[in-house]
Amino acid sequence: MSEDGATGYLDAAATAPLRPEARAAMIAALDAGAANPSSVHQAGHIARATVEAARSSIADAFGARLADVVFTSGGTEANNLAVIGLALANPRGRHIVTTPIEHPSVIESCRYLERVFGFTVDIAEVDGDGLVDPASVAALTRGDTTLVTVGLANAEVGTVQDLPRIAEIARARGALVHTDAVQAAAALPVRFSDEAGAAWPGPGIDAMTIAGHKFGGPQGTGALLVRAGLRLEPLMHGGGHEGGRRSGTENVAGVAGFAAAVVAAQAHLGTRAVALMESRDALITRVLSEVPGARLTGHRDERLPGHASFVIAGVSGESMLVALDAAGLAVSSGSACAAGSDEPSPVLLALGYSPELAQTAIRFTLAQPLSTALTDRIIAVLCAETAAADRRRGAGLRPR
Ligand SMILES: Cc1ncc(COP(=O)(O)O)c(C=O)c1O
């Protein structure tokens, strides 16, 4: 909290602040005892009931069936399970279509299939706003394509895809469709449902990834929603938990917190999205008009409600991040997912940015609307850092 009472945590896309409902659900689950949900005694039944209540809440929240929900250790594992598990169980032509802007857990899973199992991976085109070109997906998807995997919204630039169109193309060619909805599901009314017309981005989606910490639940929780009955090769082998699709004792308190966060997030999704969009748009307008060299990255309108991302010519994203942090403002330079990497973001390179400009990326992702005082503080730091970088250049010093 700052002196104006506003929280300067502006990195919700990395991890959203823990919701009180999630915290309470986790504490209640921990206090109920430490039994194993697979144990047959009373205490085991209580733990099992907690896990199944969480499954039921998550299935309801996304219009899925109970048997569609496979709990995992987070978004990364769910993406690995979707890509590797679906591809190995349904190999068809050992061919996958994806995009250059997927989360590393999707891209690296595809690379693994290429390296170890001889799959071929084709990469669809994206435009400068981060929109995947459906025509490119159509051109690449063949009669023997196993899987098309395209993220619903991009974590770095916030662009939301026309997934219904992409899924329709993939399905028409008989390919399975997976979407990484880790960012989108926490911000938009996402459904995983068979009902035609009742679901966005479905009904043509076979598997969808979600992660607890983007909803305000605990880190290390997530799920793959995957059509029950679809063949899926497990990654975790063991006692046959989660219907044989993911072995390992369930994270009882974790899934309780995850489900509570999802329910709380969905309760006010619409009003929250509108409020965040107003703040986001006000921030974007001010940054573009007041900060020299600033450019918005991602699509202007088709973007996540609380997501504002920029490149600022001549100012390294890292030094901007440090300056904002010193002013009590927590943001990301690019994406926090590629931990410790100071390489230019592959996402921005794929959007056509030069490596130099890509190094200047800075991302604000809001958990709540911004106060005017907070927006003023952001603009003041961005302007001060830009001016300092200008002075350093004027003095012949290398940009930091
Ligand atoms: C789009 C997207 N997919 C997957 C992940 C990975 O999720 P987790 O951190 O739960 O492994 C992230 C994390 O930031 C993400 O933004």
CSV table of C-alpha atoms and ligand atoms in Angstrom, one decimal:
chain,number,residue,atom,x,y,z
A,1,MET,CA,0.0,0.0,0.0
A,2,SER,CA,1.2,3.5,-0.8
A,3,GLU,CA,0.6,6.8,1.0
A,4,ASP,CA,-2.5,7.3,-1.2
A,5,GLY,CA,-3.9,4.0,0.0
A,6,ALA,CA,-3.7,2.4,-3.4
A,7,THR,CA,-1.9,-0.8,-3.9
A,8,GLY,CA,1.0,-0.6,-6.3
A,9,TYR,CA,0.9,-4.2,-7.3
A,10,LEU,CA,0.4,-4.1,-11.0
A,11,ASP,CA,1.5,-7.6,-12.0
A,12,ALA,CA,-1.8,-9.7,-11.8
A,13,ALA,CA,-1.0,-11.5,-15.0
A,14,ALA,CA,2.1,-13.0,-13.3
A,15,THR,CA,0.2,-13.9,-10.1
A,16,ALA,CA,-3.1,-12.2,-9.0
A,17,PRO,CA,-3.3,-11.2,-5.3
A,18,LEU,CA,-4.6,-14.0,-3.1
A,19,ARG,CA,-8.4,-13.6,-2.6
A,20,PRO,CA,-9.7,-13.8,1.0
A,21,GLU,CA,-12.1,-16.5,-0.1
A,22,ALA,CA,-9.3,-18.6,-1.4
A,23,ARG,CA,-7.3,-18.1,1.8
A,24,ALA,CA,-10.3,-19.0,4.0
A,25,ALA,CA,-11.0,-22.2,2.0
A,26,MET,CA,-7.4,-23.3,2.2
A,27,ILE,CA,-7.2,-22.7,6.0
A,28,ALA,CA,-10.5,-24.6,6.4
A,29,ALA,CA,-9.2,-27.5,4.4
A,30,LEU,CA,-5.9,-27.6,6.3
A,31,ASP,CA,-7.7,-27.3,9.6
A,32,ALA,CA,-10.0,-30.2,8.7
A,33,GLY,CA,-7.0,-32.5,9.0
A,34,ALA,CA,-4.3,-33.9,6.8
A,35,ALA,CA,-5.9,-37.0,5.5
A,36,ASN,CA,-5.3,-38.5,2.1
A,37,PRO,CA,-8.4,-38.3,-0.1
A,38,SER,CA,-7.8,-41.9,-1.2
A,39,SER,CA,-7.9,-43.2,2.3
A,40,VAL,CA,-11.0,-45.1,3.3
A,41,HIS,CA,-11.4,-43.8,6.8
A,42,GLN,CA,-13.6,-41.0,7.8
A,43,ALA,CA,-10.9,-38.4,7.6
A,44,GLY,CA,-10.1,-39.6,4.1
A,45,HIS,CA,-13.7,-39.1,3.2
A,46,ILE,CA,-13.6,-35.6,4.4
A,47,ALA,CA,-10.6,-34.8,2.3
A,48,ARG,CA,-12.2,-36.5,-0.7
A,49,ALA,CA,-15.3,-34.4,-0.2
A,50,THR,CA,-13.2,-31.3,-0.3
A,51,VAL,CA,-11.5,-32.3,-3.5
A,52,GLU,CA,-14.8,-33.2,-5.2
A,53,ALA,CA,-16.5,-30.1,-4.0
A,54,ALA,CA,-13.7,-28.1,-5.7
A,55,ARG,CA,-14.0,-30.2,-8.9
A,56,SER,CA,-17.8,-29.5,-8.9
A,57,SER,CA,-17.3,-25.7,-8.4
A,58,ILE,CA,-14.7,-25.6,-11.2
A,59,ALA,CA,-16.8,-27.7,-13.6
A,60,ASP,CA,-19.9,-25.4,-12.9
A,61,ALA,CA,-17.8,-22.3,-13.3
A,62,PHE,CA,-16.7,-23.3,-16.8
A,63,GLY,CA,-19.7,-25.3,-18.0
A,64,ALA,CA,-17.7,-28.5,-17.9
A,65,ARG,CA,-18.6,-31.9,-16.7
A,66,LEU,CA,-17.1,-33.3,-13.5
A,67,ALA,CA,-15.2,-35.9,-15.5
A,68,ASP,CA,-13.7,-33.2,-17.7
A,69,VAL,CA,-11.7,-31.7,-14.8
A,70,VAL,CA,-8.1,-33.0,-14.3
A,71,PHE,CA,-6.4,-31.2,-11.4
A,72,THR,CA,-2.7,-30.5,-12.1
A,73,SER,CA,0.2,-28.6,-10.4
A,74,GLY,CA,-0.6,-25.5,-12.5
A,75,GLY,CA,-0.8,-24.1,-16.0
A,76,THR,CA,2.6,-25.4,-17.1
A,77,GLU,CA,1.7,-29.0,-16.2
A,78,ALA,CA,-1.8,-28.7,-17.7
A,79,ASN,CA,-0.3,-27.4,-21.0
A,80,ASN,CA,2.3,-30.3,-21.0
A,81,LEU,CA,-0.5,-32.8,-20.4
A,82,ALA,CA,-2.7,-31.3,-23.1
A,83,VAL,CA,-0.1,-31.1,-25.8
A,84,ILE,CA,2.0,-34.2,-25.0
A,85,GLY,CA,-0.9,-36.3,-23.6
A,86,LEU,CA,-3.3,-35.6,-26.5
A,87,ALA,CA,-0.6,-35.9,-29.2
A,88,LEU,CA,0.7,-39.2,-28.0
A,89,ALA,CA,-2.7,-40.8,-27.4
A,90,ASN,CA,-4.1,-39.6,-30.8
A,91,PRO,CA,-1.0,-39.5,-33.1
A,92,ARG,CA,-2.8,-39.4,-36.5
A,93,GLY,CA,0.0,-37.9,-38.6
A,94,ARG,CA,2.3,-36.7,-35.8
A,95,HIS,CA,1.6,-33.2,-36.9
A,96,ILE,CA,0.9,-30.2,-34.6
A,97,VAL,CA,0.0,-26.6,-35.5
A,98,THR,CA,0.7,-23.9,-32.9
A,99,THR,CA,1.8,-20.2,-32.9
A,100,PRO,CA,5.0,-18.3,-32.2
A,101,ILE,CA,3.4,-16.5,-29.2
A,102,GLU,CA,2.4,-19.4,-27.0
A,103,HIS,CA,3.6,-19.8,-23.5
A,104,PRO,CA,6.9,-21.7,-23.2
A,105,SER,CA,5.1,-24.6,-21.6
A,106,VAL,CA,3.2,-25.1,-24.9
A,107,ILE,CA,6.1,-24.4,-27.3
A,108,GLU,CA,8.5,-26.6,-25.4
A,109,SER,CA,6.0,-29.4,-25.2
A,110,CYS,CA,5.7,-29.3,-29.0
A,111,ARG,CA,9.5,-29.2,-29.3
A,112,TYR,CA,9.8,-32.2,-27.0
A,113,LEU,CA,7.4,-34.2,-29.3
A,114,GLU,CA,9.5,-33.1,-32.3
A,115,ARG,CA,12.7,-34.1,-30.6
A,116,VAL,CA,11.7,-37.4,-29.0
A,117,PHE,CA,8.8,-38.7,-31.0
A,118,GLY,CA,9.4,-37.4,-34.5
A,119,PHE,CA,6.4,-35.0,-34.6
A,120,THR,CA,6.4,-32.1,-37.1
A,121,VAL,CA,5.4,-28.7,-35.7
A,122,ASP,CA,4.1,-25.9,-37.9
A,123,ILE,CA,3.9,-22.4,-36.6
A,124,ALA,CA,1.0,-20.2,-37.8
A,125,GLU,CA,1.4,-16.5,-38.5
A,126,VAL,CA,0.6,-13.7,-36.2
A,127,ASP,CA,0.1,-10.0,-37.2
A,128,GLY,CA,1.8,-7.0,-35.5
A,129,ASP,CA,-1.0,-6.8,-33.0
A,130,GLY,CA,-0.6,-10.4,-31.9
A,131,LEU,CA,-3.6,-11.8,-33.6
A,132,VAL,CA,-3.2,-15.3,-35.0
A,133,ASP,CA,-4.1,-15.4,-38.6
A,134,PRO,CA,-7.0,-18.0,-39.1
A,135,ALA,CA,-6.0,-18.3,-42.8
A,136,SER,CA,-2.6,-19.4,-41.8
A,137,VAL,CA,-4.0,-22.0,-39.4
A,138,ALA,CA,-6.2,-23.2,-42.2
A,139,ALA,CA,-3.2,-23.4,-44.6
A,140,LEU,CA,-1.1,-25.4,-42.1
A,141,THR,CA,-3.8,-27.8,-40.7
A,142,ARG,CA,-3.8,-31.0,-42.7
A,143,GLY,CA,-5.9,-34.1,-42.9
A,144,ASP,CA,-3.4,-35.8,-40.6
A,145,THR,CA,-2.9,-33.0,-38.1
A,146,THR,CA,-3.1,-34.3,-34.5
A,147,LEU,CA,-3.6,-31.2,-32.6
A,148,VAL,CA,-4.0,-27.4,-33.0
A,149,THR,CA,-3.0,-25.5,-29.9
A,150,VAL,CA,-3.6,-21.7,-29.7
A,151,GLY,CA,-3.7,-19.7,-26.5
A,152,LEU,CA,-6.9,-17.8,-25.9
A,153,ALA,CA,-5.2,-14.6,-24.7
A,154,ASN,CA,-1.5,-13.7,-24.7
A,155,ALA,CA,0.1,-13.1,-21.4
A,156,GLU,CA,2.6,-10.5,-22.6
A,157,VAL,CA,0.6,-8.3,-25.0
A,158,GLY,CA,-2.9,-9.2,-23.8
A,159,THR,CA,-4.3,-9.9,-27.3
A,160,VAL,CA,-7.4,-12.1,-27.3
A,161,GLN,CA,-7.7,-14.5,-30.2
A,162,ASP,CA,-10.6,-15.3,-32.5
A,163,LEU,CA,-10.5,-18.8,-31.2
A,164,PRO,CA,-14.0,-19.9,-32.3
A,165,ARG,CA,-12.9,-19.3,-35.9
A,166,ILE,CA,-9.6,-21.1,-35.4
A,167,ALA,CA,-11.3,-24.0,-33.6
A,168,GLU,CA,-13.8,-24.3,-36.4
A,169,ILE,CA,-11.0,-24.6,-39.0
A,170,ALA,CA,-9.1,-27.2,-37.0
A,171,ARG,CA,-12.2,-29.2,-36.3
A,172,ALA,CA,-13.3,-29.2,-39.9
A,173,ARG,CA,-10.0,-31.0,-40.7
A,174,GLY,CA,-10.5,-33.4,-37.8
A,175,ALA,CA,-7.7,-32.1,-35.6
A,176,LEU,CA,-8.1,-31.9,-31.8
A,177,VAL,CA,-8.1,-28.3,-30.4
A,178,HIS,CA,-6.4,-27.2,-27.2
A,179,THR,CA,-6.4,-23.7,-25.8
A,180,ASP,CA,-4.2,-22.2,-23.1
A,181,ALA,CA,-6.8,-20.1,-21.3
A,182,VAL,CA,-4.7,-19.3,-18.3
A,183,GLN,CA,-4.9,-15.6,-18.8
A,184,ALA,CA,-8.3,-15.3,-20.5
A,185,ALA,CA,-10.3,-17.5,-18.0
A,186,ALA,CA,-9.4,-15.2,-15.1
A,187,ALA,CA,-10.6,-12.1,-16.8
A,188,LEU,CA,-13.3,-13.0,-19.3
A,189,PRO,CA,-16.5,-15.2,-19.3
A,190,VAL,CA,-14.9,-18.3,-20.7
A,191,ARG,CA,-16.9,-21.6,-21.0
A,192,PHE,CA,-15.8,-25.1,-21.8
A,193,SER,CA,-19.1,-26.6,-23.0
A,194,ASP,CA,-20.6,-28.7,-25.7
A,195,GLU,CA,-23.6,-26.6,-26.1
A,196,ALA,CA,-23.5,-24.9,-29.5
A,197,GLY,CA,-23.9,-21.1,-29.2
A,198,ALA,CA,-23.8,-21.2,-25.4
A,199,ALA,CA,-20.0,-21.2,-25.0
A,200,TRP,CA,-17.1,-18.9,-25.7
A,201,PRO,CA,-14.6,-19.9,-27.0
A,202,GLY,CA,-16.2,-23.4,-27.6
A,203,PRO,CA,-18.0,-25.5,-28.5
A,204,GLY,CA,-15.2,-26.8,-30.6
A,205,ILE,CA,-12.5,-27.0,-27.9
A,206,ASP,CA,-11.3,-30.4,-26.7
A,207,ALA,CA,-9.0,-29.2,-23.9
A,208,MET,CA,-8.5,-26.0,-22.0
A,209,THR,CA,-5.8,-25.0,-19.5
A,210,ILE,CA,-6.5,-22.9,-16.4
A,211,ALA,CA,-4.3,-22.0,-13.4
A,212,GLY,CA,-5.3,-21.1,-9.8
A,213,HIS,CA,-2.9,-18.2,-9.2
A,214,LYS,CA,-4.3,-16.1,-12.0
A,215,PHE,CA,-7.7,-16.1,-10.3
A,216,GLY,CA,-6.4,-15.1,-6.9
A,217,GLY,CA,-5.9,-18.7,-5.8
A,218,PRO,CA,-2.7,-20.5,-4.7
A,219,GLN,CA,0.3,-21.0,-6.9
A,220,GLY,CA,0.9,-24.6,-7.8
A,221,THR,CA,-2.7,-25.4,-8.7
A,222,GLY,CA,-4.4,-25.7,-12.0
A,223,ALA,CA,-6.5,-27.9,-14.2
A,224,LEU,CA,-6.8,-29.2,-17.7
A,225,LEU,CA,-10.4,-29.3,-18.7
A,226,VAL,CA,-10.5,-32.1,-21.2
A,227,ARG,CA,-13.4,-33.8,-22.8
A,228,ALA,CA,-14.1,-36.9,-20.8
A,229,GLY,CA,-13.6,-40.0,-22.9
A,230,LEU,CA,-10.9,-38.4,-25.1
A,231,ARG,CA,-7.8,-40.4,-25.1
A,232,LEU,CA,-5.1,-38.8,-23.1
A,233,GLU,CA,-1.7,-40.3,-22.3
A,234,PRO,CA,-0.8,-39.4,-18.7
A,235,LEU,CA,2.5,-37.7,-17.9
A,236,MET,CA,2.4,-38.7,-14.2
A,237,HIS,CA,2.3,-42.4,-13.7
A,238,GLY,CA,1.3,-43.9,-10.4
A,239,GLY,CA,-1.8,-44.7,-8.5
A,240,GLY,CA,-4.3,-43.7,-11.2
A,241,HIS,CA,-5.7,-40.6,-9.6
A,242,GLU,CA,-7.8,-38.2,-11.6
A,243,GLY,CA,-9.4,-41.0,-13.5
A,244,GLY,CA,-6.0,-42.4,-14.5
A,245,ARG,CA,-5.1,-39.1,-16.2
A,246,ARG,CA,-2.8,-37.6,-13.5
A,247,SER,CA,-1.5,-39.7,-10.7
A,248,GLY,CA,-0.4,-38.3,-7.4
A,249,THR,CA,-2.1,-37.4,-4.1
A,250,GLU,CA,-4.4,-34.4,-4.7
A,251,ASN,CA,-3.4,-31.0,-3.3
A,252,VAL,CA,-6.5,-30.9,-1.1
A,253,ALA,CA,-6.1,-27.4,0.4
A,254,GLY,CA,-4.7,-26.1,-2.9
A,255,VAL,CA,-7.7,-27.2,-5.0
A,256,ALA,CA,-10.1,-25.8,-2.3
A,257,GLY,CA,-8.4,-22.4,-2.6
A,258,PHE,CA,-8.3,-22.6,-6.4
A,259,ALA,CA,-12.0,-23.4,-6.6
A,260,ALA,CA,-12.9,-20.6,-4.1
A,261,ALA,CA,-10.9,-18.1,-6.1
A,262,VAL,CA,-12.6,-19.1,-9.4
A,263,VAL,CA,-16.0,-18.8,-7.8
A,264,ALA,CA,-15.1,-15.4,-6.3
A,265,ALA,CA,-13.6,-14.2,-9.6
A,266,GLN,CA,-16.6,-15.1,-11.6
A,267,ALA,CA,-19.1,-13.5,-9.1
A,268,HIS,CA,-18.2,-10.0,-10.4
A,269,LEU,CA,-16.5,-10.8,-13.6
A,270,GLY,CA,-18.6,-8.4,-15.8
A,271,THR,CA,-18.5,-5.4,-13.6
A,272,ARG,CA,-14.8,-5.9,-12.7
A,273,ALA,CA,-13.9,-6.2,-16.4
A,274,VAL,CA,-15.7,-3.0,-17.2
A,275,ALA,CA,-13.9,-1.1,-14.4
A,276,LEU,CA,-10.5,-2.6,-15.3
A,277,MET,CA,-11.0,-1.6,-19.0
A,278,GLU,CA,-11.7,2.0,-18.0
A,279,SER,CA,-8.6,2.1,-15.9
A,280,ARG,CA,-6.6,0.3,-18.6
A,281,ASP,CA,-7.7,2.7,-21.3
A,282,ALA,CA,-7.0,5.7,-19.2
A,283,LEU,CA,-3.5,4.5,-18.5
A,284,ILE,CA,-2.9,3.6,-22.2
A,285,THR,CA,-4.1,7.1,-23.3
A,286,ARG,CA,-1.9,8.8,-20.8
A,287,VAL,CA,1.2,6.7,-21.5
A,288,LEU,CA,0.9,7.2,-25.2
A,289,SER,CA,0.4,10.9,-25.0
A,290,GLU,CA,2.8,11.8,-22.1
A,291,VAL,CA,5.7,9.3,-22.3
A,292,PRO,CA,8.0,10.1,-25.3
A,293,GLY,CA,8.7,7.0,-27.5
A,294,ALA,CA,6.0,4.9,-25.9
A,295,ARG,CA,4.0,2.4,-28.1
A,296,LEU,CA,1.3,0.1,-27.1
A,297,THR,CA,2.0,-3.6,-27.8
A,298,GLY,CA,-0.8,-6.0,-28.6
A,299,HIS,CA,-4.3,-5.2,-30.1
A,300,ARG,CA,-5.9,-1.9,-29.1
A,301,ASP,CA,-9.4,-3.4,-28.5
A,302,GLU,CA,-9.1,-7.2,-28.6
A,303,ARG,CA,-7.2,-7.3,-25.3
A,304,LEU,CA,-7.5,-8.5,-21.8
A,305,PRO,CA,-9.4,-6.0,-19.6
A,306,GLY,CA,-6.7,-5.1,-17.1
A,307,HIS,CA,-3.7,-5.4,-19.5
A,308,ALA,CA,-1.6,-2.5,-20.7
A,309,SER,CA,1.8,-3.3,-22.3
A,310,PHE,CA,4.2,-1.0,-24.0
A,311,VAL,CA,7.6,-0.6,-25.5
A,312,ILE,CA,9.4,2.6,-24.8
A,313,ALA,CA,12.2,3.4,-27.3
A,314,GLY,CA,15.6,3.8,-25.7
A,315,VAL,CA,14.7,2.7,-22.1
A,316,SER,CA,15.5,-0.9,-21.1
A,317,GLY,CA,12.5,-2.7,-19.6
A,318,GLU,CA,14.7,-3.9,-16.8
A,319,SER,CA,15.8,-0.5,-15.7
A,320,MET,CA,12.2,0.8,-16.0
A,321,LEU,CA,11.0,-2.1,-13.9
A,322,VAL,CA,13.6,-1.3,-11.2
A,323,ALA,CA,12.6,2.4,-11.2
A,324,LEU,CA,8.9,1.6,-10.9
A,325,ASP,CA,9.7,-0.9,-8.1
A,326,ALA,CA,11.6,1.7,-6.2
A,327,ALA,CA,8.5,3.9,-6.5
A,328,GLY,CA,6.4,1.1,-5.0
A,329,LEU,CA,5.0,-0.1,-8.3
A,330,ALA,CA,5.4,-3.9,-9.1
A,331,VAL,CA,5.2,-4.6,-12.8
A,332,SER,CA,6.8,-7.0,-15.3
A,333,SER,CA,9.2,-6.3,-18.1
A,334,GLY,CA,7.7,-8.6,-20.7
A,335,SER,CA,6.7,-11.8,-19.1
A,336,ALA,CA,7.6,-13.2,-15.7
A,337,CYS,CA,7.1,-16.8,-17.0
A,338,ALA,CA,10.5,-17.1,-18.6
A,339,ALA,CA,12.2,-16.8,-15.3
A,340,GLY,CA,15.5,-15.0,-15.2
A,341,SER,CA,15.7,-14.5,-18.9
A,342,ASP,CA,17.0,-11.1,-20.2
A,343,GLU,CA,16.6,-12.2,-23.9
A,344,PRO,CA,14.2,-10.1,-25.9
A,345,SER,CA,10.7,-11.6,-25.7
A,346,PRO,CA,10.1,-14.1,-28.5
A,347,VAL,CA,6.5,-12.9,-28.5
A,348,LEU,CA,7.5,-9.4,-29.4
A,349,LEU,CA,10.0,-10.6,-32.0
A,350,ALA,CA,7.2,-12.6,-33.6
A,351,LEU,CA,5.1,-9.5,-33.7
A,352,GLY,CA,7.8,-7.8,-35.7
A,353,TYR,CA,9.6,-5.7,-33.1
A,354,SER,CA,13.3,-5.3,-33.4
A,355,PRO,CA,15.4,-7.0,-30.6
A,356,GLU,CA,16.3,-3.5,-29.3
A,357,LEU,CA,12.7,-2.4,-29.0
A,358,ALA,CA,11.6,-5.7,-27.6
A,359,GLN,CA,14.1,-5.2,-24.7
A,360,THR,CA,12.2,-2.1,-23.7
A,361,ALA,CA,8.9,-4.0,-23.0
A,362,ILE,CA,7.0,-3.1,-19.8
A,363,ARG,CA,3.7,-4.6,-18.8
A,364,PHE,CA,1.0,-3.4,-16.3
A,365,THR,CA,-1.7,-5.9,-15.4
A,366,LEU,CA,-4.3,-4.7,-13.0
A,367,ALA,CA,-6.0,-6.6,-10.2
A,368,GLN,CA,-8.2,-3.6,-9.4
A,369,PRO,CA,-9.0,-0.2,-10.9
A,370,LEU,CA,-6.2,2.4,-10.7
A,371,SER,CA,-6.6,5.5,-8.7
A,372,THR,CA,-5.7,8.8,-10.4
A,373,ALA,CA,-2.9,9.2,-7.8
A,374,LEU,CA,-1.5,5.8,-8.8
A,375,THR,CA,-1.8,6.6,-12.5
A,376,ASP,CA,0.0,9.9,-11.9
A,377,ARG,CA,2.8,8.0,-10.1
A,378,ILE,CA,3.2,5.6,-13.0
A,379,ILE,CA,3.4,8.4,-15.5
A,380,ALA,CA,5.9,10.4,-13.4
A,381,VAL,CA,8.3,7.4,-13.2
A,382,LEU,CA,8.0,6.6,-16.9
A,383,CYS,CA,8.7,10.2,-17.8
A,384,ALA,CA,11.6,10.5,-15.4
A,385,GLU,CA,13.2,7.3,-16.6
A,386,THR,CA,12.7,8.3,-20.2
A,387,ALA,CA,14.3,11.7,-19.6
A,388,ALA,CA,17.2,10.0,-17.7
A,389,ALA,CA,17.8,7.6,-20.6
A,390,ASP,CA,17.8,10.6,-22.9
A,391,ARG,CA,20.4,12.4,-20.8
A,392,ARG,CA,22.6,9.3,-20.7
A,393,ARG,CA,22.4,9.1,-24.4
A,394,GLY,CA,23.2,12.8,-24.7
A,395,ALA,CA,26.3,12.3,-22.6
A,396,GLY,CA,27.4,9.4,-24.8
A,397,LEU,CA,26.6,6.7,-22.2
A,398,ARG,CA,25.1,3.4,-23.2
A,399,PRO,CA,21.5,3.0,-22.3
A,400,ARG,CA,21.0,1.0,-19.1
B,1,LIG,C1,-0.7,-18.0,-20.7
B,1,LIG,C2,0.0,-18.8,-19.7
B,1,LIG,N1,0.1,-20.1,-19.8
B,1,LIG,C3,0.6,-20.9,-18.8
B,1,LIG,C4,1.2,-20.3,-17.7
B,1,LIG,C5,1.9,-21.2,-16.7
B,1,LIG,O1,1.1,-21.3,-15.6
B,1,LIG,P1,1.8,-21.8,-14.2
B,1,LIG,O2,2.5,-20.6,-13.7
B,1,LIG,O3,0.6,-22.1,-13.3
B,1,LIG,O4,2.6,-22.9,-14.4
B,1,LIG,C6,1.2,-18.9,-17.6
B,1,LIG,C7,1.9,-18.3,-16.4
B,1,LIG,O5,2.1,-17.1,-16.3
B,1,LIG,C8,0.6,-18.1,-18.6
B,1,LIG,O6,0.5,-16.8,-18.5
